[in-house]
Short mmCIF file of C-alpha atoms in Angstrom, two decimals:
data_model
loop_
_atom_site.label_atom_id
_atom_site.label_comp_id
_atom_site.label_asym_id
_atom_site.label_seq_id
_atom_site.Cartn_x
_atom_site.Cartn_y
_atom_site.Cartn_z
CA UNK A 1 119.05 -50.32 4.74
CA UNK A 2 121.00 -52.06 1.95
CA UNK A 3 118.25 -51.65 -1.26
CA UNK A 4 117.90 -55.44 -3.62
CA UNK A 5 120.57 -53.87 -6.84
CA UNK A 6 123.19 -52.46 -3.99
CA UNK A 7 126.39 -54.00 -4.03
CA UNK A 8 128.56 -54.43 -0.77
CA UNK A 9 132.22 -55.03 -0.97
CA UNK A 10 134.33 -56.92 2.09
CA UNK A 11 136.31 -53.67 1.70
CA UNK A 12 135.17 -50.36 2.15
CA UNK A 13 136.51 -47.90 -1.06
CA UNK A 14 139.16 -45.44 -0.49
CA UNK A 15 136.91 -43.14 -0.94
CA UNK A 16 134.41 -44.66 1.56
CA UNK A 17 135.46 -44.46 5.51
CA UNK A 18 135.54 -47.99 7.28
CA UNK A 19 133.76 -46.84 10.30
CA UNK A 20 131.46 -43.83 11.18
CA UNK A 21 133.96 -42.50 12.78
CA UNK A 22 136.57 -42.47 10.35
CA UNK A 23 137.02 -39.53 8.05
CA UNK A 24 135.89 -39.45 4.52
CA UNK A 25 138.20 -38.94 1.64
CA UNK A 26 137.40 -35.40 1.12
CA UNK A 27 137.97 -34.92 5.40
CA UNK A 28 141.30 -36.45 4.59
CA UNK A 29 142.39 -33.97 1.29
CA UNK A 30 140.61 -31.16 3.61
CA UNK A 31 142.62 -31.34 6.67
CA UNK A 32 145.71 -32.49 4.56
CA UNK A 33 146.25 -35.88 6.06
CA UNK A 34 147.99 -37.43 3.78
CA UNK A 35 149.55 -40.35 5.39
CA UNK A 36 146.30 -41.67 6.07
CA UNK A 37 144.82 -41.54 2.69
CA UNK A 38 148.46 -43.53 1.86
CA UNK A 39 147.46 -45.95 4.76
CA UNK A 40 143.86 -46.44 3.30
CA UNK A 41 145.22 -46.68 -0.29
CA UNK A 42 147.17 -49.12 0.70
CA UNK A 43 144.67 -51.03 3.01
CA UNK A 44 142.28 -50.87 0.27
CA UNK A 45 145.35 -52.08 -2.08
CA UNK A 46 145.82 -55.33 0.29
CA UNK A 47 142.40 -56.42 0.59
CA UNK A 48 141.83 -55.93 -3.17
CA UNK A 49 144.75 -58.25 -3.97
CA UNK A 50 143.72 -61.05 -1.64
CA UNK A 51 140.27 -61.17 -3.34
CA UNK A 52 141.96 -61.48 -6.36
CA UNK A 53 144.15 -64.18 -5.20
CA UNK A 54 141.36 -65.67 -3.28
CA UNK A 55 138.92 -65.53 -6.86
CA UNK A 56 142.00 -66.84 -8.74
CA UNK A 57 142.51 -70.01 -6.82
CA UNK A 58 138.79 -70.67 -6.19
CA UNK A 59 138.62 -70.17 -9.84
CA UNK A 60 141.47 -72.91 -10.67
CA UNK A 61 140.23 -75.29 -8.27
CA UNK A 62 136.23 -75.34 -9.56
CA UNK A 63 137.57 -75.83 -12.81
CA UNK A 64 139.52 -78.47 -12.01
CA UNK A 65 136.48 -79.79 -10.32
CA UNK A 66 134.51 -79.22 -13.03
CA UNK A 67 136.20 -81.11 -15.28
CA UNK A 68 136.20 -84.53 -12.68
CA UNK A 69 132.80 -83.91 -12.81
CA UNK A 70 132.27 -83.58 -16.44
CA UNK A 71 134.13 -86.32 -17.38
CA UNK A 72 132.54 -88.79 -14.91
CA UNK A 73 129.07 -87.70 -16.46
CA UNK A 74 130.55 -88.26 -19.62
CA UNK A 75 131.64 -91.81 -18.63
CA UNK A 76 128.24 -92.59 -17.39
CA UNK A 77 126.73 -91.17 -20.30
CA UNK A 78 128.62 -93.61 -22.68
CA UNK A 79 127.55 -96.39 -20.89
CA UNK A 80 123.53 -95.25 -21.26
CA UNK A 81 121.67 -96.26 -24.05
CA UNK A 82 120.75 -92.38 -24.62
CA UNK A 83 121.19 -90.91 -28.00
CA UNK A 84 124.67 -89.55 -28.78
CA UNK A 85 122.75 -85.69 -29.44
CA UNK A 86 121.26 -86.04 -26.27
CA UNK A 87 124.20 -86.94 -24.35
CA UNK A 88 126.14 -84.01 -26.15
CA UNK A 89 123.31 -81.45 -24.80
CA UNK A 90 122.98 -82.44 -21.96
CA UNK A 91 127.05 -82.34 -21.03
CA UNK A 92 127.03 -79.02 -22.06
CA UNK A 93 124.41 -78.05 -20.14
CA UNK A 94 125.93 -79.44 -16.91
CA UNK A 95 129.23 -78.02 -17.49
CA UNK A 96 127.15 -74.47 -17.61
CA UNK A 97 125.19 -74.88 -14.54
CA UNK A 98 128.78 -75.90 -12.65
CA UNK A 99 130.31 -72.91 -14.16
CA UNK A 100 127.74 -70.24 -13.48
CA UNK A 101 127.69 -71.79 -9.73
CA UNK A 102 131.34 -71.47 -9.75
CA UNK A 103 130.65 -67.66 -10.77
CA UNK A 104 128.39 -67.51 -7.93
CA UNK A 105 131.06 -69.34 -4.99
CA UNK A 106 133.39 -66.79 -6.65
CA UNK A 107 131.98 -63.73 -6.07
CA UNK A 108 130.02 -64.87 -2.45
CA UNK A 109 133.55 -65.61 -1.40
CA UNK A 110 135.22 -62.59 -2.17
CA UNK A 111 132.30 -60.65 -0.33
CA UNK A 112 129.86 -59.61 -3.63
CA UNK A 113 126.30 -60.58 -2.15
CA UNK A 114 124.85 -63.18 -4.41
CA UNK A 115 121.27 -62.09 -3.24
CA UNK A 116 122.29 -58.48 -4.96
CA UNK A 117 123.99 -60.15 -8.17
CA UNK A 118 120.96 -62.44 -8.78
CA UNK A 119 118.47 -59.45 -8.89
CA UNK A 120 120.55 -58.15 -11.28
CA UNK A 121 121.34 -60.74 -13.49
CA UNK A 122 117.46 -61.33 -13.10
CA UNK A 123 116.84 -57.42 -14.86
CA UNK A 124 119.06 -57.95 -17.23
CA UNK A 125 117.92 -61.62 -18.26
CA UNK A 126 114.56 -60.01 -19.18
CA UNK A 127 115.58 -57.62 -21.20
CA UNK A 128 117.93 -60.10 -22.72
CA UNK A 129 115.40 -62.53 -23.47
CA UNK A 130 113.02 -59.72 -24.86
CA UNK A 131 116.01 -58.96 -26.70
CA UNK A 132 116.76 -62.28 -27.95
CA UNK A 133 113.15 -63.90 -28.30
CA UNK A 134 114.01 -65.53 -31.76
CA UNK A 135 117.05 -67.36 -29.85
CA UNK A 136 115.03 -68.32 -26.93
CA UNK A 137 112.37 -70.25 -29.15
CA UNK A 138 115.30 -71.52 -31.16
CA UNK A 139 116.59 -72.90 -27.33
CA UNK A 140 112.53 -74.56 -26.67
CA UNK A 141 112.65 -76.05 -30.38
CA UNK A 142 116.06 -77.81 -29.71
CA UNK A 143 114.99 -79.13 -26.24
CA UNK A 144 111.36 -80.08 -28.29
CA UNK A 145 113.85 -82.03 -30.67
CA UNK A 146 115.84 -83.32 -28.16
CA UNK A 147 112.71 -85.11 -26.22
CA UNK A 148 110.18 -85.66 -29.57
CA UNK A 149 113.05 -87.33 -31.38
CA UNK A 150 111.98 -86.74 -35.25
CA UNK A 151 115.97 -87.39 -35.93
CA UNK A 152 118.99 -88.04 -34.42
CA UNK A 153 122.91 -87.74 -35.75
CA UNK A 154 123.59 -89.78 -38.28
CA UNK A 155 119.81 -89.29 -40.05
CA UNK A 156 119.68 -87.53 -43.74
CA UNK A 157 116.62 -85.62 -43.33
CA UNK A 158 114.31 -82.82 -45.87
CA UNK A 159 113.53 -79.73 -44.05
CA UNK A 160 113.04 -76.26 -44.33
CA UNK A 161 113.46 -76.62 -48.01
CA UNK A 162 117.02 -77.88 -47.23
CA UNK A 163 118.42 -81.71 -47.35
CA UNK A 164 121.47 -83.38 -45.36
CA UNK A 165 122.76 -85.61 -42.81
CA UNK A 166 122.56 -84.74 -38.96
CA UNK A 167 125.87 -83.91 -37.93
CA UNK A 168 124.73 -82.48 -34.79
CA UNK A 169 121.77 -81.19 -32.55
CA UNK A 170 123.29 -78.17 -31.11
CA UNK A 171 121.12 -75.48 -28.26
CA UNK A 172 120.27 -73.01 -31.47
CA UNK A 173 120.89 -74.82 -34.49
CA UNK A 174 120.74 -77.98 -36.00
CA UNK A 175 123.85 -79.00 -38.50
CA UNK A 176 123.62 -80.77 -41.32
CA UNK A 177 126.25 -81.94 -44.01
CA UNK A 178 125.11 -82.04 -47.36
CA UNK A 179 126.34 -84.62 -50.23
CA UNK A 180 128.48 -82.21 -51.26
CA UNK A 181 130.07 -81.67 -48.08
CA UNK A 182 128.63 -78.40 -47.01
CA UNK A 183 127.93 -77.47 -43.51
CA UNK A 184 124.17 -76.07 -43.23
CA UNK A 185 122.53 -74.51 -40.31
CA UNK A 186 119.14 -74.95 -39.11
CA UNK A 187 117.85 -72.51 -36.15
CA UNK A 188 115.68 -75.01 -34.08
CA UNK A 189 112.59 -72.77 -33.56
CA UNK A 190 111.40 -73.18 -37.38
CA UNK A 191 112.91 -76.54 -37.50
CA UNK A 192 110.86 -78.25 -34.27
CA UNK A 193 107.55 -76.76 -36.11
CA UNK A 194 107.95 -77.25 -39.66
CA UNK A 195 107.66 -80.27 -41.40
CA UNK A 196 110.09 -83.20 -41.35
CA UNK A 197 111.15 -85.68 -43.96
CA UNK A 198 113.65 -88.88 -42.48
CA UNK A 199 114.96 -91.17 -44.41
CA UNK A 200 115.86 -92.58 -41.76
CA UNK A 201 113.87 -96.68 -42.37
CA UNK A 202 111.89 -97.71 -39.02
CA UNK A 203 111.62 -101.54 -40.33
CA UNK A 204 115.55 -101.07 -42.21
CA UNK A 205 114.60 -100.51 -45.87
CA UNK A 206 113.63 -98.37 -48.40
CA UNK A 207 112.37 -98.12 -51.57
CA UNK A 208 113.74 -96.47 -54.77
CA UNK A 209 111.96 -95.42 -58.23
CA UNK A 210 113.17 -95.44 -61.55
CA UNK A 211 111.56 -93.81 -64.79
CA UNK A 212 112.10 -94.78 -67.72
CA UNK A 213 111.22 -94.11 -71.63
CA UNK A 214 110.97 -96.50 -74.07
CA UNK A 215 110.27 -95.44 -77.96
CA UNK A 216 107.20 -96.20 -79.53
CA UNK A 217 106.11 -99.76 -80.59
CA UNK A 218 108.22 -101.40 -78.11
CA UNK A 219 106.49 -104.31 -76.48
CA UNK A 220 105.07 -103.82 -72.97
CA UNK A 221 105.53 -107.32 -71.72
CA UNK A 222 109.08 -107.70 -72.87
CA UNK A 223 109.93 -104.60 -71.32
CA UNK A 224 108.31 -105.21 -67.86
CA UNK A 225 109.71 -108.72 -68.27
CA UNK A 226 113.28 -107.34 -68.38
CA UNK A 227 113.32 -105.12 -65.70
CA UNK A 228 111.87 -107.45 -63.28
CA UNK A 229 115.11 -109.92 -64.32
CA UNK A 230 117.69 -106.89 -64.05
CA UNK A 231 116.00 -106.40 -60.19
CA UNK A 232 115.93 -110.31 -59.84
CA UNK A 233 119.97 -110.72 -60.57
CA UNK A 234 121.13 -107.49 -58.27
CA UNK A 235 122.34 -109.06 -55.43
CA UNK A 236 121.37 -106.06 -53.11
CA UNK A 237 117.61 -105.84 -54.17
CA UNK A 238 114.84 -107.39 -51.67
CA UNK A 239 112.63 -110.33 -52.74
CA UNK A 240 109.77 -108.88 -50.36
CA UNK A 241 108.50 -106.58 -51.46
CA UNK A 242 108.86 -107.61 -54.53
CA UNK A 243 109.94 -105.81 -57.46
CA UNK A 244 107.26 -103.24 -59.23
CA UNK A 245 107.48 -102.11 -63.36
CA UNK A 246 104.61 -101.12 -65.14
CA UNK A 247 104.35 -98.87 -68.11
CA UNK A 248 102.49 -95.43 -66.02
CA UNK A 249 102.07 -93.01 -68.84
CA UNK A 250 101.95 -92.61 -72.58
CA UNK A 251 103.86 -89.65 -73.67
CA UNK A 252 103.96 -87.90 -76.81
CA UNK A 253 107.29 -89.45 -78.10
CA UNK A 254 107.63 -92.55 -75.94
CA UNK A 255 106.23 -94.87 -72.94
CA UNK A 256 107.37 -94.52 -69.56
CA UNK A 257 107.89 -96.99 -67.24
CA UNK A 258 107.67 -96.91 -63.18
CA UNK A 259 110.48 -99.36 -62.11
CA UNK A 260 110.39 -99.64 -58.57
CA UNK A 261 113.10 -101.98 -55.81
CA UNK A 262 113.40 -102.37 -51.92
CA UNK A 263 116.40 -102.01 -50.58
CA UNK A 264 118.20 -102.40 -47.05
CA UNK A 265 118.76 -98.90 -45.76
CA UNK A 266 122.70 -97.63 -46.86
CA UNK A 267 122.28 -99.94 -50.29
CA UNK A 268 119.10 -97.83 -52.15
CA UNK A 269 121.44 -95.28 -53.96
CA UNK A 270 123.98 -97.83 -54.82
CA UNK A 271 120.63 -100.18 -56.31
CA UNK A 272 119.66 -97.16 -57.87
CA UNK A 273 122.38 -95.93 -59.68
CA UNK A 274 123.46 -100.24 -60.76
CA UNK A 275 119.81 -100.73 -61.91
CA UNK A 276 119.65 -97.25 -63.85
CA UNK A 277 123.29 -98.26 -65.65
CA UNK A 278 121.95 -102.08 -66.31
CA UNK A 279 118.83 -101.55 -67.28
CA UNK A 280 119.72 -98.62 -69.83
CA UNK A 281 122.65 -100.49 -71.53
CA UNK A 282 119.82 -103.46 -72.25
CA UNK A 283 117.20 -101.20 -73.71
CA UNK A 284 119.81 -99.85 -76.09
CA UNK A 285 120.67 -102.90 -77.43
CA UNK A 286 117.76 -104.23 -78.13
CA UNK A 287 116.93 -100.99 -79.82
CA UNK A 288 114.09 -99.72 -77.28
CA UNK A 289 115.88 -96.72 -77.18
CA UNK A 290 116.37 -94.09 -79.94
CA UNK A 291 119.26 -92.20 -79.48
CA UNK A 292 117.36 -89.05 -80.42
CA UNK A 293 113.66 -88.06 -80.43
CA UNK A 294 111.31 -88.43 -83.22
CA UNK A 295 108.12 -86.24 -84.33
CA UNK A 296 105.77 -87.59 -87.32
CA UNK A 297 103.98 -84.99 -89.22
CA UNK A 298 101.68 -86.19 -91.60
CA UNK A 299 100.77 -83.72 -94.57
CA UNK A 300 97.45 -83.55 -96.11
CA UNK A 301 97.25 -82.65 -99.78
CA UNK A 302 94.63 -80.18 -100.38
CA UNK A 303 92.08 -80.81 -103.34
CA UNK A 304 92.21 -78.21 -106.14
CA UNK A 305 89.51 -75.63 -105.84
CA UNK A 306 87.20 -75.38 -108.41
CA UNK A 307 87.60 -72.99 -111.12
#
C-alpha cells in the first residue's frame, strides 16, 4: 500500500520491473540478458520523452491561457472603481494561483500523483513558513493595508521614521520615492502596525506654517498686518480658513511670529516657499530684519571701596 510522501511514476524505472513477473535489473545483469535491459532502457527512454513532450505542450498552452485570463481580469479591473494597489495585488495573485494549478495539471498529467505532491509541498510549507515567519507577517500586514486603506499610490506618507510618496503596495514591502528620488523599502509587517502620517487631505487642503523673527522694537500690529496682506494677494492661498499670524514667543534676540495659510492639496509647498520669499524681502526693507544678531551687555561700574 502506496504510503501519503510515495511518488508513483506512469513508468516503471529501469531499475524497477513492470510486472511481478518481470525480472529486476540485477536478474537481468545476473543472468546476462542484455538485450532486455537495452529494451527496458529504451522503453523507459520513450515514455520519459513523451512526458516531457506531453509537460512541454501542456506547459505552453496554460500559459497561453494564463495570459487570456490575466489580461481579461486586467480589463475588468480597469473598468472597477478599485484602487490601482489593489488591482496590482490582486493580478498577481491570480496569475499565481493559475500558475501553481498549471504546476499541478502538469505533473497529474504526466502521472506524478497530486495527492502525494500536496503532502509534500504541505511539509515543506511548514517548515518554510517557520522559516520565513518575518515574511509571512510582512504578507498579513500588506493584505491588512490592502483592505484598512491608511494610503494608497500616489500618497506622501511619514512612517517608520522614513518619508515619501507611495509608489507601490507590493506582497512584502511597501515602496516609496523620496523628494530626492530615492527608492525606499518598507516590509509591511512593521508598517501595517506602526504609526501612520498621510498627507494625503480628506476635505482637499492643507495647511502650512511659517516662523518667523523679527528684531526687537518692531511693531506687532504692523507686522501681523503685513503678513496677513502678503497671504491676502497670493493667488493660491484659501480665504476659509482664513489666514493666522500672531507673534508666539519672545526670544532672547528677536520676536517670532506663527504665520499660518490653507492651501488646496499639490499648491502648500509652492505657498510656502512664495510666502517665505515675499514676506522676507518686505521685512528687510522696512528694516525688521537685522542682517546679523545683536547682544546688549550693560556694564556696571563698581563704587571704590573704602580705604
Amino acid at each position: 500500500m502506496m504510503t501519503p510522501l510515495q511518488i508513483t511514476f506512469p513508468t516503471d524505472s529501469i531499475f524497477v520491473p513492470r510486472s511481478a513477473n518481470d525480472p529486476s535489473f540485477g536478474q537481468l545483469i545476473k543472468e546476462g540478458r542484455y538485450d532486455h535491459i537495452l529494451d527496458n532502457i529504451l522503453a523507459w527512454g520513450i515514455d520519459l520523452l513523451a512526458n516531457i513532450v506531453i509537460a512541454v505542450v501542456l506547459f505552453v498552452i496554460g500559459r497561453f491561457l494564463i495570459t487570456k485570463v490575466d489580461n481579461l481580469v486586467a480589463r475588468l479591473l480597469r473598468k472597477s472603481s478599485l484602487d490601482n494597489t489593489l488591482k496590482g495585488f490582486i493580478s498577481s495573485v491570480l496569475q499565481t494561483f493559475l500558475f501553481i494549478v498549471l504546476f499541478m495539471i502538469i505533473i497529474n498529467s504526466v502521472g506524478v500523483k497530486t495527492i502525494s505532491i500536496a503532502a509534500i509541498i504541505g511539509t515543506v510549507g511548514l517548515a518554510i513558513g517557520l522559516a520565513m515567519k518575518d515574511n509571512l507577517s510582512n504578507f498579513a500586514g500588506g493584505v491588512m493595508i490592502l483592505l484598512s486603506k491608511p494610503f494608497k499610490s500616489g500618497d506622501t506618507i511619514k512612517a517608520q521614521n522614513l518619508e515619501g510618496t507611495v509608489e507601490r503596495i507590493g506582497i512584502m514591502h511597501t515602496i516609496l520615492r523620496t523628494g530626492d528620488n530615492k527608492t525606499i523599502y518598507i516590509p509591511n509587517g512593521p508598517l501595517s502596525t506602526g504609526s501612520i502620517i498621510n498627507n494625503n487631505s480628506l476635505n482637499g487642503m492643507l495647511r502650512s506654517e511659517i516662523i518667523f523673527s523679527v528684531d526687537y522694537g518692531c511693531n506687532v500690529d504692523e507686522v501681523k498686518e503685513l503678513l496677513l496682506q502678503t497671504a491676502a494677494q497670493h493667488p493660491k492661498v484659501l480665504k476659509k480658513p482664513a489666514p493666522f499670524a500672531r507673534m508666539a514667543k519672545i526670544n532672547p534676540n528677536s520676536l517670532e511670529f506663527v504665520f499660518r495659510v490653507w492651501a488646496k492639496k499639490g499648491d502648500e509647498s509652492e505657498v510656502n516657499h512664495d510666502l517665505s520669499e515675499a514676506v522676507y524681502k518686505q521685512l528687510y526693507e522696512r528694516g525688521m530684519i537685522g542682517s546679523m544678531q545683536r547682544m546688549s551687555v550693560c556694564l556696571k561700574k563698581e563704587e571704590d571701596s573704602p580705604s
